[in-house]
């Protein structure tokens, strides 16, 4: 199970946001991405998922070509910045609505996903009444509930208390053990050091490996 980017570039309004990036990522590993705000982390996730086209280069998934053979990665769980769900639905109802789009999972799996992030499936509060931390937990639950092959998490511990951080870190490691290919962008250095196998730093749209094979380089 491999996700490969070959020399991908993207320019928006005259600014190059991704520049000749090449990557080879495989299942059962967690890849960390660090860099200052605006460096290109979120845009890289958008490109690798298929949510954004690139100007040049190719993205391959298990032999197929992204945005030629499929519009987005066929088995993807993702959270990006500013996740927003339906304000008048409960957490369970939100996930049920999303799950019904593909029909891959049912109530049992939805309830399990909520419990994994420490939320009560029977909580009748609507999303608009959730705290920031509860909203973040729900976003993570939707990303993993269908047990996707690829999981992309942009600042997954943002807004979480200490208990929430531990729950989410444990969940991420469980997904790695399951064999998922995980991409993690975080400003939290502990997330990166504790969870990732390989770390890349993005700056001005360019990418370099800063940790690999267990050593900083």
PDB file of C-alpha atoms in Angstrom, residues 50-158:
ATOM      1  CA  UNK A  50      -7.102  14.781  -4.362  1.00  0.00           C
ATOM      2  CA  UNK A  51      -9.025  17.686  -2.845  1.00  0.00           C
ATOM      3  CA  UNK A  52      -6.781  20.038  -4.830  1.00  0.00           C
ATOM      4  CA  UNK A  53      -5.258  19.551  -8.265  1.00  0.00           C
ATOM      5  CA  UNK A  54      -1.560  20.124  -8.909  1.00  0.00           C
ATOM      6  CA  UNK A  55      -0.072  22.066 -11.811  1.00  0.00           C
ATOM      7  CA  UNK A  56       2.603  19.504 -12.562  1.00  0.00           C
ATOM      8  CA  UNK A  57       3.770  16.124 -11.348  1.00  0.00           C
ATOM      9  CA  UNK A  58       1.881  12.892 -10.625  1.00  0.00           C
ATOM     10  CA  UNK A  59       0.377  11.351  -7.496  1.00  0.00           C
ATOM     11  CA  UNK A  60       0.035   7.566  -7.528  1.00  0.00           C
ATOM     12  CA  UNK A  61      -1.950   5.326  -5.202  1.00  0.00           C
ATOM     13  CA  UNK A  62      -1.427   1.563  -5.466  1.00  0.00           C
ATOM     14  CA  UNK A  63      -0.723   1.746  -9.172  1.00  0.00           C
ATOM     15  CA  UNK A  64      -3.539   4.173 -10.023  1.00  0.00           C
ATOM     16  CA  UNK A  65      -3.099   7.859 -10.795  1.00  0.00           C
ATOM     17  CA  UNK A  66      -4.910  10.414  -8.655  1.00  0.00           C
ATOM     18  CA  UNK A  67      -7.359  12.671 -10.534  1.00  0.00           C
ATOM     19  CA  UNK A  68      -7.174  10.346 -13.532  1.00  0.00           C
ATOM     20  CA  UNK A  69      -8.265   6.957 -12.225  1.00  0.00           C
ATOM     21  CA  UNK A  70     -10.118   8.411  -9.208  1.00  0.00           C
ATOM     22  CA  UNK A  71     -10.932  11.982  -8.200  1.00  0.00           C
ATOM     23  CA  UNK A  72      -9.891  11.570  -4.551  1.00  0.00           C
ATOM     24  CA  UNK A  73      -8.156   8.769  -2.699  1.00  0.00           C
ATOM     25  CA  UNK A  74     -10.702   5.940  -2.589  1.00  0.00           C
ATOM     26  CA  UNK A  75     -10.207   5.080   1.098  1.00  0.00           C
ATOM     27  CA  UNK A  76      -9.463   8.314   2.958  1.00  0.00           C
ATOM     28  CA  UNK A  77     -10.088   9.789   6.400  1.00  0.00           C
ATOM     29  CA  UNK A  78      -9.081  13.428   6.771  1.00  0.00           C
ATOM     30  CA  UNK A  79      -9.295  16.451   9.007  1.00  0.00           C
ATOM     31  CA  UNK A  80      -8.055  19.803   7.776  1.00  0.00           C
ATOM     32  CA  UNK A  81      -8.164  23.248   9.333  1.00  0.00           C
ATOM     33  CA  UNK A  82     -11.533  24.705  10.350  1.00  0.00           C
ATOM     34  CA  UNK A  83     -13.544  21.488  10.426  1.00  0.00           C
ATOM     35  CA  UNK A  84     -17.251  22.310  10.597  1.00  0.00           C
ATOM     36  CA  UNK A  85     -20.140  19.875  10.943  1.00  0.00           C
ATOM     37  CA  UNK A  86     -23.909  20.347  11.080  1.00  0.00           C
ATOM     38  CA  UNK A  87     -24.700  22.575  14.084  1.00  0.00           C
ATOM     39  CA  UNK A  88     -28.226  21.274  14.716  1.00  0.00           C
ATOM     40  CA  UNK A  89     -27.315  17.581  14.711  1.00  0.00           C
ATOM     41  CA  UNK A  90     -25.880  15.544  17.574  1.00  0.00           C
ATOM     42  CA  UNK A  91     -22.448  13.960  17.264  1.00  0.00           C
ATOM     43  CA  UNK A  92     -23.976  10.598  16.395  1.00  0.00           C
ATOM     44  CA  UNK A  93     -26.351  12.175  13.840  1.00  0.00           C
ATOM     45  CA  UNK A  94     -23.467  14.007  12.175  1.00  0.00           C
ATOM     46  CA  UNK A  95     -21.462  10.816  11.759  1.00  0.00           C
ATOM     47  CA  UNK A  96     -24.537   8.887  10.649  1.00  0.00           C
ATOM     48  CA  UNK A  97     -25.206  11.456   7.928  1.00  0.00           C
ATOM     49  CA  UNK A  98     -21.620  11.187   6.673  1.00  0.00           C
ATOM     50  CA  UNK A  99     -21.538   7.388   6.929  1.00  0.00           C
ATOM     51  CA  UNK A 100     -24.707   7.056   4.857  1.00  0.00           C
ATOM     52  CA  UNK A 101     -22.965   8.708   1.888  1.00  0.00           C
ATOM     53  CA  UNK A 102     -20.805   5.624   1.264  1.00  0.00           C
ATOM     54  CA  UNK A 103     -22.850   3.057   3.185  1.00  0.00           C
ATOM     55  CA  UNK A 104     -19.721   1.223   4.332  1.00  0.00           C
ATOM     56  CA  UNK A 105     -20.511   1.294   8.048  1.00  0.00           C
ATOM     57  CA  UNK A 106     -23.608   1.334  10.237  1.00  0.00           C
ATOM     58  CA  UNK A 107     -24.688   2.365  13.729  1.00  0.00           C
ATOM     59  CA  UNK A 108     -22.436  -0.095  15.551  1.00  0.00           C
ATOM     60  CA  UNK A 109     -19.273   1.231  13.927  1.00  0.00           C
ATOM     61  CA  UNK A 110     -20.370   4.851  14.427  1.00  0.00           C
ATOM     62  CA  UNK A 111     -20.940   4.265  18.135  1.00  0.00           C
ATOM     63  CA  UNK A 112     -17.562   2.553  18.392  1.00  0.00           C
ATOM     64  CA  UNK A 113     -15.819   5.519  16.734  1.00  0.00           C
ATOM     65  CA  UNK A 114     -17.426   7.958  19.167  1.00  0.00           C
ATOM     66  CA  UNK A 115     -16.411   5.867  22.158  1.00  0.00           C
ATOM     67  CA  UNK A 116     -12.835   5.624  20.862  1.00  0.00           C
ATOM     68  CA  UNK A 117     -12.456   9.410  21.081  1.00  0.00           C
ATOM     69  CA  UNK A 118     -14.180   9.623  24.467  1.00  0.00           C
ATOM     70  CA  UNK A 119     -17.587  10.884  23.317  1.00  0.00           C
ATOM     71  CA  UNK A 120     -20.948   9.478  24.410  1.00  0.00           C
ATOM     72  CA  UNK A 121     -22.925   8.141  21.399  1.00  0.00           C
ATOM     73  CA  UNK A 122     -26.167   8.871  23.275  1.00  0.00           C
ATOM     74  CA  UNK A 123     -25.341  12.503  24.116  1.00  0.00           C
ATOM     75  CA  UNK A 124     -28.332  14.553  22.919  1.00  0.00           C
ATOM     76  CA  UNK A 125     -26.455  17.843  22.790  1.00  0.00           C
ATOM     77  CA  UNK A 126     -26.153  19.277  19.301  1.00  0.00           C
ATOM     78  CA  UNK A 127     -22.822  20.117  17.692  1.00  0.00           C
ATOM     79  CA  UNK A 128     -23.348  23.845  18.266  1.00  0.00           C
ATOM     80  CA  UNK A 129     -23.240  23.177  22.035  1.00  0.00           C
ATOM     81  CA  UNK A 130     -20.014  21.204  21.881  1.00  0.00           C
ATOM     82  CA  UNK A 131     -16.819  22.637  23.369  1.00  0.00           C
ATOM     83  CA  UNK A 132     -13.817  23.132  21.092  1.00  0.00           C
ATOM     84  CA  UNK A 133     -12.299  19.914  22.398  1.00  0.00           C
ATOM     85  CA  UNK A 134     -15.490  17.926  21.790  1.00  0.00           C
ATOM     86  CA  UNK A 135     -15.668  19.259  18.243  1.00  0.00           C
ATOM     87  CA  UNK A 136     -12.086  18.170  17.658  1.00  0.00           C
ATOM     88  CA  UNK A 137     -12.786  14.684  19.019  1.00  0.00           C
ATOM     89  CA  UNK A 138     -15.813  14.381  16.726  1.00  0.00           C
ATOM     90  CA  UNK A 139     -13.731  15.452  13.725  1.00  0.00           C
ATOM     91  CA  UNK A 140     -11.205  12.728  14.501  1.00  0.00           C
ATOM     92  CA  UNK A 141     -13.986  10.165  14.954  1.00  0.00           C
ATOM     93  CA  UNK A 142     -15.293  10.924  11.442  1.00  0.00           C
ATOM     94  CA  UNK A 143     -11.788  10.548  10.032  1.00  0.00           C
ATOM     95  CA  UNK A 144     -11.288   7.034  11.409  1.00  0.00           C
ATOM     96  CA  UNK A 145     -14.806   5.581  11.625  1.00  0.00           C
ATOM     97  CA  UNK A 146     -14.651   3.795   8.249  1.00  0.00           C
ATOM     98  CA  UNK A 147     -11.163   2.391   8.971  1.00  0.00           C
ATOM     99  CA  UNK A 148      -9.663   4.032   5.871  1.00  0.00           C
ATOM    100  CA  UNK A 149      -6.374   3.043   4.241  1.00  0.00           C
ATOM    101  CA  UNK A 150      -5.051   6.621   4.407  1.00  0.00           C
ATOM    102  CA  UNK A 151      -5.564   9.018   7.326  1.00  0.00           C
ATOM    103  CA  UNK A 152      -4.507  12.677   7.079  1.00  0.00           C
ATOM    104  CA  UNK A 153      -4.617  14.672  10.306  1.00  0.00           C
ATOM    105  CA  UNK A 154      -3.905  18.410  10.382  1.00  0.00           C
ATOM    106  CA  UNK A 155      -3.278  19.529  13.997  1.00  0.00           C
ATOM    107  CA  UNK A 156      -5.297  16.640  15.515  1.00  0.00           C
ATOM    108  CA  UNK A 157      -4.621  17.585  19.159  1.00  0.00           C
ATOM    109  CA  UNK A 158      -5.579  21.236  18.732  1.00  0.00           C
TER     110      UNK A 158
END
